[in-house]
Coordinates of C-alpha atoms and ligand atoms in Angstrom, one line a residue:
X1 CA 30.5 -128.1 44.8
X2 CA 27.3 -129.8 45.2
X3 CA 24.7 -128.6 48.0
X4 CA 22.7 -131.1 48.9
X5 CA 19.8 -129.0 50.0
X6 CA 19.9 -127.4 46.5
X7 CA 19.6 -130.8 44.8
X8 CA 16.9 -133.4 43.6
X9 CA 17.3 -136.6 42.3
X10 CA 16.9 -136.2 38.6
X11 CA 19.4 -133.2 39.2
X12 CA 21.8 -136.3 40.7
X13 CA 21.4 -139.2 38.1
X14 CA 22.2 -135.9 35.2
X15 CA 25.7 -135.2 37.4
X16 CA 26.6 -138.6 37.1
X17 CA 25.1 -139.5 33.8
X18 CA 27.9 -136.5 32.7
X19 CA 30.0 -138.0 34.8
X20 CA 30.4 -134.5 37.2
X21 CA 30.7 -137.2 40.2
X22 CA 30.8 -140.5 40.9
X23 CA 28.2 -142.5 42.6
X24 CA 30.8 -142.8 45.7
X25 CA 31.0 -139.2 46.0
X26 CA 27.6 -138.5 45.9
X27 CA 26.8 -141.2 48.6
X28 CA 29.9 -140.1 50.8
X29 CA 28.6 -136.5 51.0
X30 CA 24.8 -137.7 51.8
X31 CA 26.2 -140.6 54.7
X32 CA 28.4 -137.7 56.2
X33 CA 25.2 -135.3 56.4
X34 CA 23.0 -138.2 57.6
X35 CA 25.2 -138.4 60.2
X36 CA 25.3 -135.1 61.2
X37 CA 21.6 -134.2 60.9
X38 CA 20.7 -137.1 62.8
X39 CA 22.3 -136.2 65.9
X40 CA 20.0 -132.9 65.9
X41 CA 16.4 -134.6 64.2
X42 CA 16.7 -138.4 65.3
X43 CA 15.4 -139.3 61.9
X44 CA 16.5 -142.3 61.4
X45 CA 17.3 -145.6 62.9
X46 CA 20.2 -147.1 60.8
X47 CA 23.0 -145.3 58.6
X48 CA 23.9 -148.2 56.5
X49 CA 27.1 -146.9 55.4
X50 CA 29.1 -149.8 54.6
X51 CA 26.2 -151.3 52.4
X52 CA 25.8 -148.8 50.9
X53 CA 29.4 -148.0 49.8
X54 CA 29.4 -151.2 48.8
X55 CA 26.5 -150.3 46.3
X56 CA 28.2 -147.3 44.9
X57 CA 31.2 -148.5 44.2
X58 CA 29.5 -151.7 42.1
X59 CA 27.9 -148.8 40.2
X60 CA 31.1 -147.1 39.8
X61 CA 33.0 -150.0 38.8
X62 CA 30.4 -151.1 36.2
X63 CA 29.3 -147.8 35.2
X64 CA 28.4 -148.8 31.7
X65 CA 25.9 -151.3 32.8
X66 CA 23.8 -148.6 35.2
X67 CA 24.4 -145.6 33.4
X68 CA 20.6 -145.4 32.2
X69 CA 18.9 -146.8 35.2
X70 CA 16.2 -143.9 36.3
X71 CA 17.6 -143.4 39.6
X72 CA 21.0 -143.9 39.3
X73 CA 23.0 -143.3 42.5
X74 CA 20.1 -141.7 43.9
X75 CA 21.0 -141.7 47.9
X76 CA 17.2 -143.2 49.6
X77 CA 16.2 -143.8 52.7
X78 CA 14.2 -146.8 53.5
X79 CA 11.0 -146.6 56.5
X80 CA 11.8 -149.4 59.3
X81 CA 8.8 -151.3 58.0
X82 CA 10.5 -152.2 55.0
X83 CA 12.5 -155.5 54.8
X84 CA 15.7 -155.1 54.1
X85 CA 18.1 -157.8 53.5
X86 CA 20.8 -158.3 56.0
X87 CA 20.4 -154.7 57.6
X88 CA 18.7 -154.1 60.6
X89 CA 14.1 -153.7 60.3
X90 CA 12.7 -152.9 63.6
X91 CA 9.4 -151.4 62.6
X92 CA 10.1 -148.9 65.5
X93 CA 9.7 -151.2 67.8
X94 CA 11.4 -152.9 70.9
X95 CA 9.8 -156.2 69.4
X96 CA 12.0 -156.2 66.4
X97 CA 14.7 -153.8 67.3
X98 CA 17.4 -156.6 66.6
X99 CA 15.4 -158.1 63.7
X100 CA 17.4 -158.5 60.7
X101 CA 15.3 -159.7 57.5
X102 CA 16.7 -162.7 55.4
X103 CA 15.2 -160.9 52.6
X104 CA 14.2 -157.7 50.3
X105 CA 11.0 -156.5 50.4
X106 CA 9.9 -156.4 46.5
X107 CA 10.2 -152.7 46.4
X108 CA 13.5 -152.8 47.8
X109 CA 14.7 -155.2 44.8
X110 CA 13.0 -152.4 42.5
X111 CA 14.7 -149.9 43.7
X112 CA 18.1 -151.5 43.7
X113 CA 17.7 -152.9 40.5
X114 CA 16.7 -148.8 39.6
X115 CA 20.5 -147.6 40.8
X116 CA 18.9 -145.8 43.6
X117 CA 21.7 -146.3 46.8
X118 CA 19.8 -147.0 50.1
X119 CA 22.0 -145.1 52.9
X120 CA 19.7 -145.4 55.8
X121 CA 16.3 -147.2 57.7
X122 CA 14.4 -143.9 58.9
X123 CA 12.7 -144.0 62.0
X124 CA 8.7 -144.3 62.2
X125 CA 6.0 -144.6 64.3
X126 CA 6.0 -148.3 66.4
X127 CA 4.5 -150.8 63.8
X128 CA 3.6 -147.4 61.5
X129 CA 0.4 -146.8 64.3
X130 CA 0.6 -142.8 65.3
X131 CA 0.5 -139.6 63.4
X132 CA 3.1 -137.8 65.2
X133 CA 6.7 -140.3 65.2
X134 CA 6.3 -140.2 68.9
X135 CA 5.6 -143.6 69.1
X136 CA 9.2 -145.0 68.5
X137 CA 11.1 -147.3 70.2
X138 CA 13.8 -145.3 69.2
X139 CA 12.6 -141.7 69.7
X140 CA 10.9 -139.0 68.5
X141 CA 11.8 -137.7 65.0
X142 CA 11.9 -133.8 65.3
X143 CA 10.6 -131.4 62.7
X144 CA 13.7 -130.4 60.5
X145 CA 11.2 -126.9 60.1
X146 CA 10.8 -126.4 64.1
X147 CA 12.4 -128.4 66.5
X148 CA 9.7 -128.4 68.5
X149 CA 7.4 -129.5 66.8
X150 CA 6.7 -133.5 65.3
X151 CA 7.5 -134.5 61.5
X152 CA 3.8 -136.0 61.5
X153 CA 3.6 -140.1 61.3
X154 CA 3.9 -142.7 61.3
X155 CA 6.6 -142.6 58.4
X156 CA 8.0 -139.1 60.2
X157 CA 11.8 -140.4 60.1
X158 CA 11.3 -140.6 55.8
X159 CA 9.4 -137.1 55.8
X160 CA 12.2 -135.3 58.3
X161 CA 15.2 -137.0 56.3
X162 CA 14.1 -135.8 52.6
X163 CA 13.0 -132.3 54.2
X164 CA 16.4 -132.0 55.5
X165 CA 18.5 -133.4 52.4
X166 CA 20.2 -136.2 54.5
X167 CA 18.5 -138.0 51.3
X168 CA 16.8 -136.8 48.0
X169 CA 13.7 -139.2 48.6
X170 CA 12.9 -141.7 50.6
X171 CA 9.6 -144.8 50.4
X172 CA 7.5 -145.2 53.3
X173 CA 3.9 -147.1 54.2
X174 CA 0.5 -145.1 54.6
X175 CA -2.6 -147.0 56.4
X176 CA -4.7 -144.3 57.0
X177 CA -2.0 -140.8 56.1
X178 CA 1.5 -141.7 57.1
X179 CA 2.7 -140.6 54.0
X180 CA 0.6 -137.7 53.0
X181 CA 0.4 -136.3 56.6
X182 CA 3.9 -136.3 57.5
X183 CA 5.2 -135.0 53.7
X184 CA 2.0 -131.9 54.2
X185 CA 3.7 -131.3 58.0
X186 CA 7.7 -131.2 56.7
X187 CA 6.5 -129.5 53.2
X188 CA 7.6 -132.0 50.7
X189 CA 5.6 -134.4 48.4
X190 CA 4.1 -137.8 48.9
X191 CA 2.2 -140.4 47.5
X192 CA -0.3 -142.8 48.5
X193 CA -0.6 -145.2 45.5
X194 CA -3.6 -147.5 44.3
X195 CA -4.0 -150.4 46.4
X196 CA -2.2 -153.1 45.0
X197 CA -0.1 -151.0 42.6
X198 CA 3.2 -151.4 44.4
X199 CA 3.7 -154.8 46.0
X200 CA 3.7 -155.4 50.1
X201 CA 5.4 -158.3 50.1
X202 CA 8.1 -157.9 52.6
X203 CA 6.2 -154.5 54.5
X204 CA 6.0 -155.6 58.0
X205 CA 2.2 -155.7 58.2
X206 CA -0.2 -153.5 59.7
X207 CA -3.9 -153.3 58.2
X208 CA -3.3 -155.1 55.3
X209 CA -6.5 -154.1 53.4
X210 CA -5.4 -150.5 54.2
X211 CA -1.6 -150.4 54.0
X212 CA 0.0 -149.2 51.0
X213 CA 3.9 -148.2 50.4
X214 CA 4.7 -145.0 48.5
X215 CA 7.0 -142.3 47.7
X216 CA 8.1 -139.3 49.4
X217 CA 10.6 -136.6 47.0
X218 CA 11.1 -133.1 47.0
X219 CA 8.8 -132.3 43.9
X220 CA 6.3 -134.0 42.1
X221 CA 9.3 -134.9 39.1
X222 CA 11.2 -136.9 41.4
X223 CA 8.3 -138.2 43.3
X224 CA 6.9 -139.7 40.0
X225 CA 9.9 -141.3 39.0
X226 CA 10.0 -143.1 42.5
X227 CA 6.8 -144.1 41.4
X228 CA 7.5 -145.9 38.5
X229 CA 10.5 -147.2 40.0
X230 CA 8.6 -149.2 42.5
X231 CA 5.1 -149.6 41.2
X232 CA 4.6 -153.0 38.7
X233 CA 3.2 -156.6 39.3
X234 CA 4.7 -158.7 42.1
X235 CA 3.4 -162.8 42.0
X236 CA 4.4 -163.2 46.1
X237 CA 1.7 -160.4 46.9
X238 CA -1.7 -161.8 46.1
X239 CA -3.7 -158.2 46.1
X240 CA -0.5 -157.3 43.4
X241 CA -2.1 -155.6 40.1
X242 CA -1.6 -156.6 36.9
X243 CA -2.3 -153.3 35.6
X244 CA 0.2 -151.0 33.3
X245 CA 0.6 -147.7 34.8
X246 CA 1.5 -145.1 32.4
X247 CA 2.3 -141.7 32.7
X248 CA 0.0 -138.9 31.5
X249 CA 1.2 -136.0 28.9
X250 CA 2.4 -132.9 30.4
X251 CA -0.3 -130.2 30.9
X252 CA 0.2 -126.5 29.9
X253 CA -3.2 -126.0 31.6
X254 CA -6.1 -127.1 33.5
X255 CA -9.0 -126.5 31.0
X256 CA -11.4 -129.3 30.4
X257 CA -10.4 -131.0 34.1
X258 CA -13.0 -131.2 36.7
X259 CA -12.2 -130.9 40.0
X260 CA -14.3 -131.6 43.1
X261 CA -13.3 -129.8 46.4
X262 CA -14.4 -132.5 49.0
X263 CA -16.7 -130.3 51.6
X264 CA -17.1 -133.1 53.9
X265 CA -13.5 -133.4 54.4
X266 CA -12.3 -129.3 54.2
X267 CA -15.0 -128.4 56.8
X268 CA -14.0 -131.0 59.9
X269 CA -12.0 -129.1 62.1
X270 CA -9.6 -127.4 59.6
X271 CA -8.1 -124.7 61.2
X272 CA -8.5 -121.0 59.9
X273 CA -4.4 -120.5 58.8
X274 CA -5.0 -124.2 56.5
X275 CA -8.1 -123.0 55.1
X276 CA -7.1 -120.3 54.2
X277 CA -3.8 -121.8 52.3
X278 CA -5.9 -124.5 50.8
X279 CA -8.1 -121.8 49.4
X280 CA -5.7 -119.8 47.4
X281 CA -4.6 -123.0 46.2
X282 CA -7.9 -123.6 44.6
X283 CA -7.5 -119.9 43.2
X284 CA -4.0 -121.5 41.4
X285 CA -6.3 -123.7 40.0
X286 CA -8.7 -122.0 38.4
X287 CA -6.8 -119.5 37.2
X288 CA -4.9 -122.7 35.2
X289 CA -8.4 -122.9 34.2
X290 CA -10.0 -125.9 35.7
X291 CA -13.5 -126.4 36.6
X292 CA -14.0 -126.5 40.4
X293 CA -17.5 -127.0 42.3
X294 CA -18.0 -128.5 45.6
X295 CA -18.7 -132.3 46.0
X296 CA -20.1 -134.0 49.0
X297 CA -19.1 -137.6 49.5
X298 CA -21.5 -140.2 51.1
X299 CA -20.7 -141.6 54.3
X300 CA -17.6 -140.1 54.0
X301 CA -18.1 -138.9 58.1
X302 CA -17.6 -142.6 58.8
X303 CA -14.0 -143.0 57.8
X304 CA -12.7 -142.6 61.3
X305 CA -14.8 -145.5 63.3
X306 CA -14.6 -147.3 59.8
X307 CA -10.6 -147.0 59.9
X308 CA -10.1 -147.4 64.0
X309 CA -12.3 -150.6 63.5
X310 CA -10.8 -152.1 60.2
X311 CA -6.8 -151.2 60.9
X312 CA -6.6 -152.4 64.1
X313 CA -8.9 -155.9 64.2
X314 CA -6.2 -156.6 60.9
X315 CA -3.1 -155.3 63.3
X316 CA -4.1 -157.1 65.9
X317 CA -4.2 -160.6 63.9
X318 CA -1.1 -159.5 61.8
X319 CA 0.9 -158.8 65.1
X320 CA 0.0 -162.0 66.4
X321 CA 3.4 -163.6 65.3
X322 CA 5.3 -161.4 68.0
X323 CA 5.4 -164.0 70.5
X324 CA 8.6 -164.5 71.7
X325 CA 8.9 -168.1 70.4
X326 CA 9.1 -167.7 66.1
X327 CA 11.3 -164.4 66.0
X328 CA 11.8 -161.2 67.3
X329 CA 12.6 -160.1 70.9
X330 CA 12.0 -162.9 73.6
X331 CA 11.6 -162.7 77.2
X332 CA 12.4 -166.2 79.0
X333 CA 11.8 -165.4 82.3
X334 CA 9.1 -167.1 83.2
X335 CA 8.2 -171.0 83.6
X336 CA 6.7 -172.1 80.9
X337 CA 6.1 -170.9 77.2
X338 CA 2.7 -169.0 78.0
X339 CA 5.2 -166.7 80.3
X340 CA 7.0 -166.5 77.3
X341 CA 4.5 -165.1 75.0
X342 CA 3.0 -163.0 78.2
X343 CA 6.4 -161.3 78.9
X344 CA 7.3 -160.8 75.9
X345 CA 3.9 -159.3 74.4
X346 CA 4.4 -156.8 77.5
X347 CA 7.1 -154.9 75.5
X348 CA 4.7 -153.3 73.1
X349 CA 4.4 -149.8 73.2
X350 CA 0.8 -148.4 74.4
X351 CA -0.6 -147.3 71.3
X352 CA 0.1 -150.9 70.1
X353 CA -1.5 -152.3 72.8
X354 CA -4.6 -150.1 72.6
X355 CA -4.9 -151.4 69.1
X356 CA -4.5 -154.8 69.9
X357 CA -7.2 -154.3 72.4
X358 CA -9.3 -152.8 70.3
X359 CA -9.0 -154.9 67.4
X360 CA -9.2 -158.3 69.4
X361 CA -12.6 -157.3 71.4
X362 CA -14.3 -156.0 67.4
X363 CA -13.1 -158.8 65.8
X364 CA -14.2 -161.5 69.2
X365 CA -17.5 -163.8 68.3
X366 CA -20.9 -162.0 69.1
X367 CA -19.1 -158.8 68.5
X368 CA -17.6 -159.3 65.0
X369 CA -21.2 -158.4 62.9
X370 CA -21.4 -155.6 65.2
X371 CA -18.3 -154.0 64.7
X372 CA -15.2 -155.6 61.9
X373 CA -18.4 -156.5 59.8
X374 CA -20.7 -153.2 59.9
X375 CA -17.2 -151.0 58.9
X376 CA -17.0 -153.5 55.7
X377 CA -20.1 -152.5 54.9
X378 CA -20.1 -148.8 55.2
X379 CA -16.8 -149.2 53.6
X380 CA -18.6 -150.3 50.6
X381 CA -21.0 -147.3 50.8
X382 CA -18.0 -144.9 51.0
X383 CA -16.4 -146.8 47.7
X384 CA -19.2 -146.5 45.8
X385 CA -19.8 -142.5 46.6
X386 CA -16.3 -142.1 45.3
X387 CA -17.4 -143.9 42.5
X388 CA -20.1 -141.8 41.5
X389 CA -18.0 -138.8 42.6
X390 CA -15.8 -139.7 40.0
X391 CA -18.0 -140.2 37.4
X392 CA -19.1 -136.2 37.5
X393 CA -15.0 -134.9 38.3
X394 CA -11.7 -135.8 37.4
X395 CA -10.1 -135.3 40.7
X396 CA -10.8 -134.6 44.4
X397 CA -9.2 -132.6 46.4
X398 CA -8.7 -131.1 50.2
X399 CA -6.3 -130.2 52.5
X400 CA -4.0 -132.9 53.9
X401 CA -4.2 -132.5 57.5
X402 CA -6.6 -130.3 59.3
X403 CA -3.7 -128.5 61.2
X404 CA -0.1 -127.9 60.6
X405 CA 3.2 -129.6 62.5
X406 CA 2.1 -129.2 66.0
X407 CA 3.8 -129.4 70.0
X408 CA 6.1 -132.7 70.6
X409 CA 4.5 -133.8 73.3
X410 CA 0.9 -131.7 73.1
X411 CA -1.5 -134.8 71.7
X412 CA 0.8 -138.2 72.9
X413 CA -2.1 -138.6 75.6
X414 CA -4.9 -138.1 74.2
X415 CA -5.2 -140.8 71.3
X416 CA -8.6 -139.8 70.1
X417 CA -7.1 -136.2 69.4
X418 CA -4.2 -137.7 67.4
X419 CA -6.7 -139.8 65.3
X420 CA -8.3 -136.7 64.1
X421 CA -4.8 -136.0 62.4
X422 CA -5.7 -138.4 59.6
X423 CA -9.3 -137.2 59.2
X424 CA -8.5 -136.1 55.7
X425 CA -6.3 -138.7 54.3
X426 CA -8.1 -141.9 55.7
X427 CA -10.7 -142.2 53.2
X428 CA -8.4 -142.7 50.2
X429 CA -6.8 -146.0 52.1
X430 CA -10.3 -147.2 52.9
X431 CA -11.5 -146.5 49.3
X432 CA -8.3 -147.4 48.1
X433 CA -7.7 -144.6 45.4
X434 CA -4.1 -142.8 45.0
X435 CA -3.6 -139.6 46.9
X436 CA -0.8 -137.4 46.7
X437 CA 0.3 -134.5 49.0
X438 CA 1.6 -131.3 47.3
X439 CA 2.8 -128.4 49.5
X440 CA 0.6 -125.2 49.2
X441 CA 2.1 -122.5 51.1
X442 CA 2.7 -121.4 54.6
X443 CA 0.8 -121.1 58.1
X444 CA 2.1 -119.2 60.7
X445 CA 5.7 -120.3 59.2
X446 CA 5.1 -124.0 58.9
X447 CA 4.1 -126.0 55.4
X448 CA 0.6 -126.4 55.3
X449 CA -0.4 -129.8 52.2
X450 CA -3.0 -130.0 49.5
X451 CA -4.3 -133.1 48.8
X452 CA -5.1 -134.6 45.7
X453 CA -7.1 -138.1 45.5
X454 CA -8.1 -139.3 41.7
X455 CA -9.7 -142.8 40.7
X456 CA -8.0 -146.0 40.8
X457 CA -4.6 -146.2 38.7
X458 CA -4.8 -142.2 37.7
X459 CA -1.6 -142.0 39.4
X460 CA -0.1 -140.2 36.5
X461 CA -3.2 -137.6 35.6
X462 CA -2.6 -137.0 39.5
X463 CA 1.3 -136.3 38.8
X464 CA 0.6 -134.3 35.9
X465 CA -1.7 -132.1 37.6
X466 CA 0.5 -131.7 40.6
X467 CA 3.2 -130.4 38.6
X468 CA 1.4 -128.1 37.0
X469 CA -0.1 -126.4 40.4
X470 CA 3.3 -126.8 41.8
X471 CA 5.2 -124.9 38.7
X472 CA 2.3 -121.7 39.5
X473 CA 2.9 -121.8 43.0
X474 CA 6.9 -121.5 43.1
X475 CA 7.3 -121.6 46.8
X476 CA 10.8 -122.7 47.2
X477 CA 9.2 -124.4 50.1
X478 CA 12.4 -125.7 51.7
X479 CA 14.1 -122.7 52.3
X480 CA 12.2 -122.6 55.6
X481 CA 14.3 -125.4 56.8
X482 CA 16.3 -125.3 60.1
X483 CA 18.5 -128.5 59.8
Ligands
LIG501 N1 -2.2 -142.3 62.0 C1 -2.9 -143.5 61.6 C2 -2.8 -144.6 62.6 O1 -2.2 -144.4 63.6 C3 -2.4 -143.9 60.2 C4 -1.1 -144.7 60.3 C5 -0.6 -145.1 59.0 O2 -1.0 -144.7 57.9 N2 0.4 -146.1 59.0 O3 -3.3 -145.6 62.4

């Protein structure tokens, strides 16, 4: 009998590798609890269940051909920002909500090609922009932990729906946290990746300098297999590396790595219950023997008006397509093709106007040196503190978010109180280094994330050192689930 809330993926590909199940069965019994969880979470937008039946049984029928694929009949779910052929993208928005891509996005391809079975499009913030999944067209996602309380954003829908087992993992995009802060919020892992280690061709764009797409798993095994599933040179994505990722050897212990604890980032409104977490996570540590001292990062304090200036001048051009006239929702009401645009435009959500706004006036001439320009340069300043930060320590860490899953409803209208959400993830995207979130333990009931940022491409020290903390923690951290 297999208990989906017991499971992870590699524990799935070994049942059918020994033939225990089929690739059918496996997806049937993840489609029927998507279903059902659904109804109570509002995780995700589309249950592709013929599609994905479809995918199973070519699997089953040519099982000699996928048998050794790394996620073989792994059931995924797939953020609405992703392209996926023939089935439904609507970024979360009203804009796109009958949008169906002519294509895969590159990582889509991957993770077909990887046996993984995409059952379902999860539901995210509108056009990724919020922390908290309240931003969707569709809904609010709620937080599988506490139903009243948010998944975290923007890829919230991904987050609740691997929390929850209606899938064993799930990819979703992070510009400035929406991978890191939603897995910290709903107590599973995720990765930010180096920029330009997974491809973003077909991502429905957001800040493009910023936006990354990762993975999200139960633990750090499953969540490094993703990885290498989707990471690798793509030739349609121009900022696509060349580089060979390879994984790192297993570690017994810590001795000989150096890890910074980033003060800059742990002391900016971290509540008492996360500090207190995060710190006995850096006991784990050195009792696995590493060497921690505190680090202070240049500039570092800037990441916010360096992130709400970059993200949205680059949203604000990338969004410019939505016009009513190429594709995507149109209104016709009016006279003449301006009215179009106008009318249609209107149908953004707020925080997508705001950013439009905002991007628009820092991007408009006599304004551009002052504003888009001056974050690129102090942009620069932060990349090269990391730089020098990592020439004295292996890896930085600090908590994920400065406060665990919080009120639906409590920070919606108040926008410069959400931003703060990200305040410990953002500088990773602008410096563009890999982050991952581990969980750490528990606040007042609720997961509370430890974050760990390395240089560029150290994806795998980052995932052998996340095991490691994670095998000396043993929280069973999903047990606290209410869906
Ligand atoms: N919460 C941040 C924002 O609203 C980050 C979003 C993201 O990473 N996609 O811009």
């Amino acid at each position: 009998m297999i208990e989906p809330s017991k499971l992870t993926a590699v524990e799935c590909t070994n049942l059918i590798q020994n033939k225990e199940v089929s690739v059918t069965e496996i997806t049937k019994i993840f489609l029927e609890r998507s279903k059902e969880i659904n109804l109570d979470i509002n995780s995700l937008i589309t249950i592709c269940e013929d599609s994905a039946l479809k995918q199973a049984e070519e699997i089953d029928n040519n099982f000699e051909e996928y048998k050794n694929k790394p996620l073989l009949g792994v059931p995924i779910s797939v953020k609405d920002v992703i392209s996926t052929k023939n089935i439904k993208t609507t970024a979360g928005s009203k804009i796109l909500s009958n949008y169906i891509p002519p294509y895969d996005a590159f990582v889509v391809k991957k993770l077909v090609d990887a046996g993984a079975i995409i059952i379902s499009k999860s539901n995210c913030d509108e056009f990724a922009m919020g922390s908290s999944n309240e931003t969707s067209f569709f809904g609010p996602c709620l937080n599988p932990w506490d139903f009243n309380t948010v998944p975290g954003g923007s890829s919230g829908g991904s987050a609740a729906s691997v929390a929850s087992s209606q899938n064993l993992i799930s990819i979703g995009s992070d510009t400035g946290g929406s991978i890191r802060q939603p897995a910290s919020l709903c107590g599973i892992v995720g990765m930010k990746p180096t920029y330009g280690s997974v491809s973003r061709s077909g991502l429905i764009a957001f800040g493009s300098s910023l936006d990354q797409i990762g993975p999200f798993a139960k633990n750090v095994q499953d969540c490094e297999k993703l990885f290498y599933s989707i990471a690798g040179h793509d030739p349609k994505d121009l900022t696509s590396s060349k580089n060979v990722l390879e994984s790192f050897k297993d570690l017994d212990s810590l001795k000989g790595i150096k890890i910074g604890i980033c003060n800059d980032i742990s002391d900016q409104g971290i509540s008492e219950g996360v500090k207190k977490v995060f710190e006995d996570s850096v006991d784990t540590m050195k009792n696995l023997g590493a060497e921690l001292d505190e680090i202070s990062i240049d500039y570092i304090k800037e990441s916010l008006p360096v992130y709400y200036l970059t993200a949205p001048s680059e949203a604000s051009s990338n969004l410019n397509r939505y016009d009513g006239i190429k594709y995507g929702y149109s209104d016709q009401n009016g006279k003449t093709s301006w009215d179009t645009i106008d009318l249609t435009r209107s149908n953004f959500g707020d925080e997508v106007k705001r950013r439009i706004l905002l991007g628009t006036f820092a991007l408009s001439s006599g304004y551009y040196d002052e504003y888009y320009g001056k974050a690129q340069k102090i942009r620069g300043l932060i990349i090269n503190s990391f730089n020098e930060a990592f020439n004295k320590f292996d890896l930085i860490i600090s908590p994920t978010s400065p406060i665990t899953a919080f009120k639906l409803g409590s920070q919606i209208n108040d926008p410069l109180l959400m931003y703060q959400n990200d305040i410990c993830t953002m500088p990773a995207n602008i410096a563009g280094i890999p982050a991952i979130s581990i969980p750490c333990g528990l606040s007042n009931k609720l997961p509370v994330g430890l974050q760990i940022m390395g240089p560029n491409f150290s994806e795998g020290k980052i995932f052998s050192v996340a095991k490691l903390i994670e095998d000396n923690m043993s929280l069973n951290m999903l047990d606290g689930v209410k869906a």
